[in-house]
CSV table of C-alpha atoms and ligand atoms in Angstrom, one decimal:
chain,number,residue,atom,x,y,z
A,1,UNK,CA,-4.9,-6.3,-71.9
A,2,UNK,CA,-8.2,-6.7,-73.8
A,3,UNK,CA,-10.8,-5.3,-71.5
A,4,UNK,CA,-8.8,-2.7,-69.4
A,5,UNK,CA,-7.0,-0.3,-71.6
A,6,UNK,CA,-3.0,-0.3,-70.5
A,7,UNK,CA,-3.1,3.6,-70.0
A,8,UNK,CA,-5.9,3.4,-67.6
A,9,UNK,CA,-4.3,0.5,-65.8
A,10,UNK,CA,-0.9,2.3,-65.4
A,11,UNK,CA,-2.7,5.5,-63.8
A,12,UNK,CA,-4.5,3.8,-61.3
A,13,UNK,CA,-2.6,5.5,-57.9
A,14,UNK,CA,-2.5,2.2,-56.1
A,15,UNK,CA,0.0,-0.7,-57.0
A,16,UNK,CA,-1.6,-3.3,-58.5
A,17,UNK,CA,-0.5,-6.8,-60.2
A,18,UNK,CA,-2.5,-9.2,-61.9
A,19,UNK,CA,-1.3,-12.8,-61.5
A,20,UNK,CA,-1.8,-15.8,-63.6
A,21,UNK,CA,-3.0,-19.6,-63.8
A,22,UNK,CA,1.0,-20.5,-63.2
A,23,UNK,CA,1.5,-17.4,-60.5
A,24,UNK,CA,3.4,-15.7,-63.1
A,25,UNK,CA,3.0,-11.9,-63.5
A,26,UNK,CA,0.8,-11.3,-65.9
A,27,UNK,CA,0.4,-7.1,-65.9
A,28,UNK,CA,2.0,-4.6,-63.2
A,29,UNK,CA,0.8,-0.7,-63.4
A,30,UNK,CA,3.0,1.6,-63.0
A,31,UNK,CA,2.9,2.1,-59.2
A,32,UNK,CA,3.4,-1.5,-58.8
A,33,UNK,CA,6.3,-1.1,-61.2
A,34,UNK,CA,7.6,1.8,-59.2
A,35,UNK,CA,7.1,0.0,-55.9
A,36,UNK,CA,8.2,-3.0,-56.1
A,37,UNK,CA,11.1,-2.7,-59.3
A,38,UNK,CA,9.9,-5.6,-61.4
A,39,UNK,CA,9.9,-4.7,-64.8
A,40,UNK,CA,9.1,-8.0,-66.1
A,41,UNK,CA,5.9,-9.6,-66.7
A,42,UNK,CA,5.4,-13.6,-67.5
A,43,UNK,CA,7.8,-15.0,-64.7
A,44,UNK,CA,7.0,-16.4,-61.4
A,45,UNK,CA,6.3,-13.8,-59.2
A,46,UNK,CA,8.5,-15.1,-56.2
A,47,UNK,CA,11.0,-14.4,-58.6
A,48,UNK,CA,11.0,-10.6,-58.4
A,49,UNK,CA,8.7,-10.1,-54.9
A,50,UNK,CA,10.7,-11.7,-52.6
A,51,UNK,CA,8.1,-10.7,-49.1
A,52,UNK,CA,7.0,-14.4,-47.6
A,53,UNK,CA,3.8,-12.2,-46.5
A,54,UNK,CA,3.0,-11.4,-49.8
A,55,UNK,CA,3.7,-14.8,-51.5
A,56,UNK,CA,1.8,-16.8,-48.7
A,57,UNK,CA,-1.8,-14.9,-49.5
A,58,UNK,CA,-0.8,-15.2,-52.8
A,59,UNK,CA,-0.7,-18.8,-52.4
A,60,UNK,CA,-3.5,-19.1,-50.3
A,61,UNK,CA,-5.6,-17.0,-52.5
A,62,UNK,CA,-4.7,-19.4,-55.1
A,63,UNK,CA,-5.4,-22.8,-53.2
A,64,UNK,CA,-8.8,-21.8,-51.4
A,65,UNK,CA,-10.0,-18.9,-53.2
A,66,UNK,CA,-11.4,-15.6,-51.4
A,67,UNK,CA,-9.6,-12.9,-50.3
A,68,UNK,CA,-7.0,-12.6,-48.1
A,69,UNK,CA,-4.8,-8.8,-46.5
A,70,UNK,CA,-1.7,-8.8,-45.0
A,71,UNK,CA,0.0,-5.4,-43.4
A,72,UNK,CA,3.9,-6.0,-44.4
A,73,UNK,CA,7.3,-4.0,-44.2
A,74,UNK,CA,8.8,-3.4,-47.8
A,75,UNK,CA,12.9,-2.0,-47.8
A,76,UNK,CA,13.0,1.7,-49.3
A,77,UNK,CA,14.5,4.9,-47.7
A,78,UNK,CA,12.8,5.0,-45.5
A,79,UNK,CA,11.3,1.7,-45.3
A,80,UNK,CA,7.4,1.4,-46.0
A,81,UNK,CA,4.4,-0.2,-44.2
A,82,UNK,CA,2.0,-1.6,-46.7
A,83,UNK,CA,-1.6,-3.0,-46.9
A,84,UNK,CA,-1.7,-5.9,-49.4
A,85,UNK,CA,-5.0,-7.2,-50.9
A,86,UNK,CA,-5.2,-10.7,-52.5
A,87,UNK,CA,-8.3,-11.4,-54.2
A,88,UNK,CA,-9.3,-14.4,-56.1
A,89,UNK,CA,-10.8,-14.2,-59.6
A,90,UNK,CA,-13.7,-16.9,-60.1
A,91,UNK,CA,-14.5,-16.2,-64.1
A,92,UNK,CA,-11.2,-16.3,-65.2
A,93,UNK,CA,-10.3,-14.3,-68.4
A,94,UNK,CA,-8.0,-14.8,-71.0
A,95,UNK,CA,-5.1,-11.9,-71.3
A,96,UNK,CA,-2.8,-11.0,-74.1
A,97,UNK,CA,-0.4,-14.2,-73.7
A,98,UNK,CA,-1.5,-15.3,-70.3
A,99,UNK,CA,-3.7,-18.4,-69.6
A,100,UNK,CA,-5.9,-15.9,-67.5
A,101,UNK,CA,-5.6,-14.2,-64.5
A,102,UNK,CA,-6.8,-15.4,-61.3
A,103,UNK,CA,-5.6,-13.0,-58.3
A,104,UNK,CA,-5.5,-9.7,-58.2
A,105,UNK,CA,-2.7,-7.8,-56.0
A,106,UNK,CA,-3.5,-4.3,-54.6
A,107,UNK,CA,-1.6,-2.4,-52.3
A,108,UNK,CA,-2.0,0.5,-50.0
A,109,UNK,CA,1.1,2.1,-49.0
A,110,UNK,CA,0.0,3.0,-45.1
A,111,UNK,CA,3.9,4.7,-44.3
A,112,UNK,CA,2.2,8.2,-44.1
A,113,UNK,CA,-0.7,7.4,-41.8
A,114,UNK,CA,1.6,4.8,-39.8
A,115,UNK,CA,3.9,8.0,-39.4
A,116,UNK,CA,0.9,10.5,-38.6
A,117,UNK,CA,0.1,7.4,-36.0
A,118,UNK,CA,3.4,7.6,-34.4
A,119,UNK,CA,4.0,11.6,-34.2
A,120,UNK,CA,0.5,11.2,-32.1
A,121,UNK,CA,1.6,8.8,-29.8
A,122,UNK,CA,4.9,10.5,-29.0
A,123,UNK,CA,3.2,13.7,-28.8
A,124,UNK,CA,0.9,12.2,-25.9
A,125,UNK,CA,3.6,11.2,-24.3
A,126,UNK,CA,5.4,13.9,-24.5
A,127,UNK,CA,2.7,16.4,-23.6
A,128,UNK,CA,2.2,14.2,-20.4
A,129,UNK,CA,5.9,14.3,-19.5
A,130,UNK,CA,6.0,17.8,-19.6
A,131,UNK,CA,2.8,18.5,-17.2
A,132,UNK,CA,4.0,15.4,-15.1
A,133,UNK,CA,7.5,17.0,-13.7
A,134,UNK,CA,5.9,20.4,-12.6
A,135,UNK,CA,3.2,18.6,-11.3
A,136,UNK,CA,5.3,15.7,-9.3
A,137,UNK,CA,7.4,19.8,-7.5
A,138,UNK,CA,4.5,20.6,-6.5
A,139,UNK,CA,3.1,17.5,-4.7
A,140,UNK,CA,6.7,17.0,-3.6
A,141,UNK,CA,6.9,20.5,-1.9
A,142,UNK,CA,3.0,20.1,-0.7
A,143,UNK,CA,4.0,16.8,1.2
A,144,UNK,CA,7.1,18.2,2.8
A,145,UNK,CA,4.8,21.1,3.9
A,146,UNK,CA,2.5,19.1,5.6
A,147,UNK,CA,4.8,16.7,6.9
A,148,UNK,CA,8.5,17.7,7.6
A,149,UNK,CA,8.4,21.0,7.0
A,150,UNK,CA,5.3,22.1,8.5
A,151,UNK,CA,6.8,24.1,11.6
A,152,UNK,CA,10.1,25.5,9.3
A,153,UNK,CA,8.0,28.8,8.4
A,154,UNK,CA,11.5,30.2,6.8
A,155,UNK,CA,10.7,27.7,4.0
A,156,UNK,CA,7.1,27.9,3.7
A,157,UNK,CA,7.3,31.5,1.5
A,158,UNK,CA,10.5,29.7,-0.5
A,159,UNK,CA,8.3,26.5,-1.5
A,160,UNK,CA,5.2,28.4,-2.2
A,161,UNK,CA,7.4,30.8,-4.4
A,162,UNK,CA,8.7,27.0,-6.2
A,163,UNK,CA,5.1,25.9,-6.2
A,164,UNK,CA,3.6,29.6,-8.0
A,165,UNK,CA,6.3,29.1,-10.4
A,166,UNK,CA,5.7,25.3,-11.6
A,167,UNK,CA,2.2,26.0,-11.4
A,168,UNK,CA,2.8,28.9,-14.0
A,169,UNK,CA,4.9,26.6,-16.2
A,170,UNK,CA,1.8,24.4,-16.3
A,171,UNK,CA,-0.8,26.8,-17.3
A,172,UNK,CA,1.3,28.2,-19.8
A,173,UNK,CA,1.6,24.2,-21.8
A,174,UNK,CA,-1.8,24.1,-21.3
A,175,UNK,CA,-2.4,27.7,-22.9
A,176,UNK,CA,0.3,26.8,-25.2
A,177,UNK,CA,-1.0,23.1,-26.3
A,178,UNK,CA,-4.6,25.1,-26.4
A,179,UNK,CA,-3.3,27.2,-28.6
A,180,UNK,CA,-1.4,24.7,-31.2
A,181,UNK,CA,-4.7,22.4,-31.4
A,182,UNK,CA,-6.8,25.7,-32.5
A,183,UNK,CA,-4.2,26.7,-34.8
A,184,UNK,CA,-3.9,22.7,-36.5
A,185,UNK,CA,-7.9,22.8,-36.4
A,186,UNK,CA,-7.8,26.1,-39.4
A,187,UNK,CA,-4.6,25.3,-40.9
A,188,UNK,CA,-6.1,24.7,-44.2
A,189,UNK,CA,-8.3,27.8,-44.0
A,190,UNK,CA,-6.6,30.3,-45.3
A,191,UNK,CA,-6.9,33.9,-43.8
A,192,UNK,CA,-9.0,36.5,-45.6
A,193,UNK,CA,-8.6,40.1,-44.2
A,194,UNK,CA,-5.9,42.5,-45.5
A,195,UNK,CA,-3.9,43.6,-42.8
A,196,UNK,CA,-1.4,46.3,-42.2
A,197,UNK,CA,2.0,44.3,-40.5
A,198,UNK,CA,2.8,48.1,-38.7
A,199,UNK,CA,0.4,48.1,-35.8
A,200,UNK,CA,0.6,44.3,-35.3
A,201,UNK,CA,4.2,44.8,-34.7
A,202,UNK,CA,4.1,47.7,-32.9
A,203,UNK,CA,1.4,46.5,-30.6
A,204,UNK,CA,4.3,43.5,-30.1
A,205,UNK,CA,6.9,46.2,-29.3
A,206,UNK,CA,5.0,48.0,-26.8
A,207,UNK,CA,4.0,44.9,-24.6
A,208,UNK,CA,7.4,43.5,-24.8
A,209,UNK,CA,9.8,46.6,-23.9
A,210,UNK,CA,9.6,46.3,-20.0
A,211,UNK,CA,10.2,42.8,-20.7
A,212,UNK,CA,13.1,43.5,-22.9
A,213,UNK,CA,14.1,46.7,-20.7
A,214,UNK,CA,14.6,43.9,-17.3
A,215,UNK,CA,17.5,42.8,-19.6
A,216,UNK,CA,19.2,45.7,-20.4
A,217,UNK,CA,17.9,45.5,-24.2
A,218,UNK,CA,16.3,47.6,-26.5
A,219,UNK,CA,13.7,46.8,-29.3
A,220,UNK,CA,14.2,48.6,-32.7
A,221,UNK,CA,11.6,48.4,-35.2
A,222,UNK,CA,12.0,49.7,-38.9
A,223,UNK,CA,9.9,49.7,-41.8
A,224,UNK,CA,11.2,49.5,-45.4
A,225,UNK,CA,9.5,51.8,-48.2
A,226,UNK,CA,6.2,50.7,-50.1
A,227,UNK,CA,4.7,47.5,-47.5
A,228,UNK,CA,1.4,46.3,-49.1
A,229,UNK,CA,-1.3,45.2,-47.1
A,230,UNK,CA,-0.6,41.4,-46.1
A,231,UNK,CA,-3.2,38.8,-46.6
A,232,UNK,CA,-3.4,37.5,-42.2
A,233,UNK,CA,-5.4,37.1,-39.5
A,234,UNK,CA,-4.0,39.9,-37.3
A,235,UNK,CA,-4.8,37.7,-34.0
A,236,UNK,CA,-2.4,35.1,-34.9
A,237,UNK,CA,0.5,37.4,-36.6
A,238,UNK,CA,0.7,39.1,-33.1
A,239,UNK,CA,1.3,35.7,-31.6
A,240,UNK,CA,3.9,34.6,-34.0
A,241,UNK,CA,6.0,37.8,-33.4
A,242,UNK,CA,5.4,38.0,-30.0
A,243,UNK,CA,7.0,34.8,-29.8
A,244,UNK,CA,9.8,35.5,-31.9
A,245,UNK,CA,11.1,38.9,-30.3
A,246,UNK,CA,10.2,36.9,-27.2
A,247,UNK,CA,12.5,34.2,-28.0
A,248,UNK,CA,15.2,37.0,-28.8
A,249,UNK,CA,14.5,38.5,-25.5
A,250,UNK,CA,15.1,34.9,-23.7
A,251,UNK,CA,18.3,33.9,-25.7
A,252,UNK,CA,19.5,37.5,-26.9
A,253,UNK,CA,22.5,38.6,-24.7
A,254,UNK,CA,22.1,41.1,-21.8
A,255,UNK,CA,22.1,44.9,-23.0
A,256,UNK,CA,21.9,44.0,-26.6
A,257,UNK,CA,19.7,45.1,-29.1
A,258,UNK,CA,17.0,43.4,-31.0
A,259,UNK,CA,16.3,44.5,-34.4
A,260,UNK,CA,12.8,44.1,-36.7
A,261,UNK,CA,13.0,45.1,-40.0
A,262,UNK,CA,10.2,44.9,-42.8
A,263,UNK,CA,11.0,44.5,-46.1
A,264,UNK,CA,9.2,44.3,-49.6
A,265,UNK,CA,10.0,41.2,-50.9
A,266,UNK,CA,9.0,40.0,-55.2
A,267,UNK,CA,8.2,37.0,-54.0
A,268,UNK,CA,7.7,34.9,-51.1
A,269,UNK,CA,10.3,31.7,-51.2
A,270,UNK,CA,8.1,28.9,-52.9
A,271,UNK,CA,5.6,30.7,-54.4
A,272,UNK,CA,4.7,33.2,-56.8
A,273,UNK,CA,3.4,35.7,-55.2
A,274,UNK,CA,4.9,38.6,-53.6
A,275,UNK,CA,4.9,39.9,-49.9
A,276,UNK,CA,6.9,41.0,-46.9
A,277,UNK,CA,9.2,40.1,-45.1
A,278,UNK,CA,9.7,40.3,-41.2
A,279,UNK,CA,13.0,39.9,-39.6
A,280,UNK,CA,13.4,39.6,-36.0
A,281,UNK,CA,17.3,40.0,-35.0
A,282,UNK,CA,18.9,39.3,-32.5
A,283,UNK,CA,23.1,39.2,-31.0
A,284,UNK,CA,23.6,36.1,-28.3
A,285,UNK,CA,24.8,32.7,-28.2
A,286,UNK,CA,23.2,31.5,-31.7
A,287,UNK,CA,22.1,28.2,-32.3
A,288,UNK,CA,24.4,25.2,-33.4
A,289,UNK,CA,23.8,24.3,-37.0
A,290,UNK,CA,22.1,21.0,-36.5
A,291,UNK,CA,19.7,22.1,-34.2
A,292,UNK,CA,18.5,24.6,-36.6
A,293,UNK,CA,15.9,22.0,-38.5
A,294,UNK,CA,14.5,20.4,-35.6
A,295,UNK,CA,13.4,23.7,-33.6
A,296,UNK,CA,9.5,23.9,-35.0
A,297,UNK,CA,9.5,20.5,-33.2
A,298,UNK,CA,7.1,20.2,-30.2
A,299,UNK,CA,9.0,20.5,-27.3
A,300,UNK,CA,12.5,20.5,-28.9
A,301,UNK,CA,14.9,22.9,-27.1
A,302,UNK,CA,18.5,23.6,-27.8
A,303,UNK,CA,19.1,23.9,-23.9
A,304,UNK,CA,16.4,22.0,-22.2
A,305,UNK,CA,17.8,23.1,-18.8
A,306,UNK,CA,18.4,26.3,-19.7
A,307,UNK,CA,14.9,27.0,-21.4
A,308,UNK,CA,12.8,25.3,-18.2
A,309,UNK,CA,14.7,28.4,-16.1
A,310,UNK,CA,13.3,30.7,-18.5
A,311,UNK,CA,10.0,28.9,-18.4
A,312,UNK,CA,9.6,27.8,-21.8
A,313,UNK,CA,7.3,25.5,-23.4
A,314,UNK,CA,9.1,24.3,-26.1
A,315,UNK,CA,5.8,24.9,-28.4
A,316,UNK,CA,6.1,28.5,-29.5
A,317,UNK,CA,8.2,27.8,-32.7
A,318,UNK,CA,6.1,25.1,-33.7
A,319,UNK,CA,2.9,27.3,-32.8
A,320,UNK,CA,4.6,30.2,-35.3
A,321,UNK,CA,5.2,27.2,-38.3
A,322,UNK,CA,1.3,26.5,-38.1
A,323,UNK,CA,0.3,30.1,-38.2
A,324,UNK,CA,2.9,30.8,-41.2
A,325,UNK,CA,1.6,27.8,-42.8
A,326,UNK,CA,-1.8,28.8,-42.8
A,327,UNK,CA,-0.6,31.8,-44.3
A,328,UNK,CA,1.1,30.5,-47.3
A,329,UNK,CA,4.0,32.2,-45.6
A,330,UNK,CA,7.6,30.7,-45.0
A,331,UNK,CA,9.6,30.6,-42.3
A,332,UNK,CA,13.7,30.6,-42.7
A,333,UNK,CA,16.5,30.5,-39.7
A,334,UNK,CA,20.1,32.1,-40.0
A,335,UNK,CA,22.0,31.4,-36.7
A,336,UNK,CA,25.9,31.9,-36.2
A,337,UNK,CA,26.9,30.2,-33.2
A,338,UNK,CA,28.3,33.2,-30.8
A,339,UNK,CA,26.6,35.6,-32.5
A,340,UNK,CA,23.3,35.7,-32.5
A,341,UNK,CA,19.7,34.1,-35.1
A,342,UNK,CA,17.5,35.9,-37.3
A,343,UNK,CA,13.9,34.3,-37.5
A,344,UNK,CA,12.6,36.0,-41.0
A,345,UNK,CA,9.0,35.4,-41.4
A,346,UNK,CA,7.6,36.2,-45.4
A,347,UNK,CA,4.2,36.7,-45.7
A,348,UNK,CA,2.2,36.8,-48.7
A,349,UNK,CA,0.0,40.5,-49.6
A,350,UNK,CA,-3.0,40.9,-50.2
A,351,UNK,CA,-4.5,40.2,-54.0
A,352,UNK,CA,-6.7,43.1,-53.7
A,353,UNK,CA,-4.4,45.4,-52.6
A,354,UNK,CA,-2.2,45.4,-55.9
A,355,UNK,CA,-4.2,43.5,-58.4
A,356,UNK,CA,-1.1,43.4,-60.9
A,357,UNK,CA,1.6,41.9,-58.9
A,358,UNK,CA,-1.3,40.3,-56.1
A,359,UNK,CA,-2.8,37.4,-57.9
A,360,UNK,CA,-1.0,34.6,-58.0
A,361,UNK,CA,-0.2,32.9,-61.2
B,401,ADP,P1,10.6,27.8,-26.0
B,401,ADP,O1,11.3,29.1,-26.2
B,401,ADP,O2,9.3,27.9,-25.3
B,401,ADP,O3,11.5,26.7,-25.4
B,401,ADP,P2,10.3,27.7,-28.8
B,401,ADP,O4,9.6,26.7,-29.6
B,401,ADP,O5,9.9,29.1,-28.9
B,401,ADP,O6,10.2,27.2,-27.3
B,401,ADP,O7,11.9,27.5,-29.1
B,401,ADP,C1,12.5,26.3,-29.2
B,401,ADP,C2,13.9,26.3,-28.8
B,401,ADP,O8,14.6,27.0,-29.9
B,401,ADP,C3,14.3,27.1,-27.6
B,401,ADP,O9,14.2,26.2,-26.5
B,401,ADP,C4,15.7,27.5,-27.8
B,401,ADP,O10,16.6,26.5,-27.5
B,401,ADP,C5,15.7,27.8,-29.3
B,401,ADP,N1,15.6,29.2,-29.7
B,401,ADP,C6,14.4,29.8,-30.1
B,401,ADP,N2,14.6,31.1,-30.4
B,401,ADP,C7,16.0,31.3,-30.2
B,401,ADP,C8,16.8,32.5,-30.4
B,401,ADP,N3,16.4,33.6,-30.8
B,401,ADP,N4,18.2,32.3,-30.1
B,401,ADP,C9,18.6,31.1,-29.7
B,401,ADP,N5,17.9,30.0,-29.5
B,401,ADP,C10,16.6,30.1,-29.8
């Protein structure tokens, strides 16, 4: 290339390809190279680029002149959406052994927002299918009430019981789908304060004994030697592990125990920093291996049946990810089917409350 030096060129982030008098390739950068595996440069370019959308603008371009985009599908694991830009070059330039170019190819690679697109529209949906059922009980129950049930008094305190209960289940998706948007919203502000994990978790403790106690189980909380201040907003840590010894409460086994331990940890998985970490333990039925991945996904449960009798949401794992996350934390799952999970959460301290070990490198 004369004008645009090669290096330059091949660290532009987008794919681009210049093409020639003949349609041959006359340069690829790097991302195109990467993209699209041609290697080669002076042959046609239907030769390696074998997408009709992308040859037809190409050819078009070529023929009339202007610009033309087309959105196309290119094979990869997984496969990816594209954006491809032809534009026609009017002066034409002489380059290296080329004639000249006259289009130039440039390609956005839309897969992530196409994804981002998706996930919304599923979520939608999904939100409205899960505020749709309890609502349809309740205008089910309402209609036999006034209609065919409207002298059977022995049903009228079993159908308002039905209708308290669904109408629960619905505030608490609304509280819950509140509650994720707020925490997506500050995600990438990270929290500030140095906290102490000790009243957070006892404050979780206290509110969820009687809970725990209706069960037959008992919550045991123990603190390792030397825990450092933790860098957290104390409002959302309480959330995360009230969720978690909740969840151990609703799939721990009757008269079991539940276990939190705090530990020191030298470094929290992924980065260099260190921090605590915060087990919540629990003995019951475990969760089957493949499920494992898939449970900070909105509205994924294990049992769906199951978790609507114990009115769940299906949100508060993926409520605890987006808390963590803001935290620079990391969340990790152990589960042995039949005998019970362990949710560890590791949390990064505070830099100012060891300024040796604290910063990060
Ligand atoms: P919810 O409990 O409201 O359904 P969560 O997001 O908290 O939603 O949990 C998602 C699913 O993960 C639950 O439905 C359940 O199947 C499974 N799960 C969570 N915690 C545990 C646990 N301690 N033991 C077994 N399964 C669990």
């Amino acid at each position: 290339m004369d004008r645009l030096p090669k290096a330059v060129f091949d660290h532009l982030p987008n794919p681009v390809i210049l093409i020639g008098l003949k349609r041959e390739v006359v340069e690829i950068n790097r991302a195109a190279r990467d993209l699209f595996d041609i290697h080669r440069t002076g042959h046609d370019l239907a030769i390696s680029l074998r997408n009709p959308d992308i040859l037809r603008i190409v050819d078009s371009v070529m023929a009339e002149g202007g610009v033309r985009e087309v959105e196309t599908t290119i094979a990869d694991t997984p496969p990816r959406v594209i954006a491809v830009h032809a534009e026609h070059i009017s002066e034409i330039e002489k380059i290296g052994e080329s004639d000249g170019i006259v289009v130039v190819l440039s390609v956005t690679d839309l897969t992530a927002i196409k994804r981002t697109e998706h996930m919304r529209v599923d979520f939608v949906a999904n939100a409205s299918h899960e505020l749709r059922s309890p609502l349809s009980a309740i205008i089910g129950f309402l209609e036999t009430l006034a209609g065919p049930a409207k002298e059977d008094f022995e049903s009228h305190a079993r159908f308002i019981d039905i209708m308290l209960r669904e109408s629960r289940r619905m505030t608490r998706l609304i509280d819950d789908l509140l509650s994720l948007s707020r925490v997506e919203i500050n995600e990438h502000v990270r929290p500030t304060e140095a906290i102490s994990i000790r009243p957070i978790l006892e404050s979780v403790v206290e509110t969820l004994t009687v809970k725990a106690a209706e069960r037959g189980m008992v919550l045991v909380l123990n603190f390792g030697e030397n825990i450092q201040p933790l860098l957290g907003d104390a409002e959302q840590l309480e959330q995360v592990f009230h969720n978690l010894v909740d969840n151990a409460i609703k799939y721990g086994a009757e008269n079991s125990q539940i276990a939190v331990y705090v530990s020191p940890v030298d470094r929290v998985p992924g980065r260099r920093i260190a921090g605590a970490s915060v087990s919540v333990i629990d003995k019951g039925d475990g969760i089957p291996h493949d499920a494992i991945p898939r449970l900070t996904e909105r509205f994924y449960r294990v049992d769906k049946a199951r978790s609507r009798t114990l009115g769940s949401t299906g949100l508060g794992l993926a409520i605890c990810k987006h808390i963590i996350n803001r935290h620079r934390g990391h969340l990790e799952i152990d589960s042995t089917p039949g005998e019970g999970s362990t949710f560890t959460v590791y949390l990064p301290i505070a830099p100012t409350s060891n300024p040796n070990s604290g910063a990060e490198i």
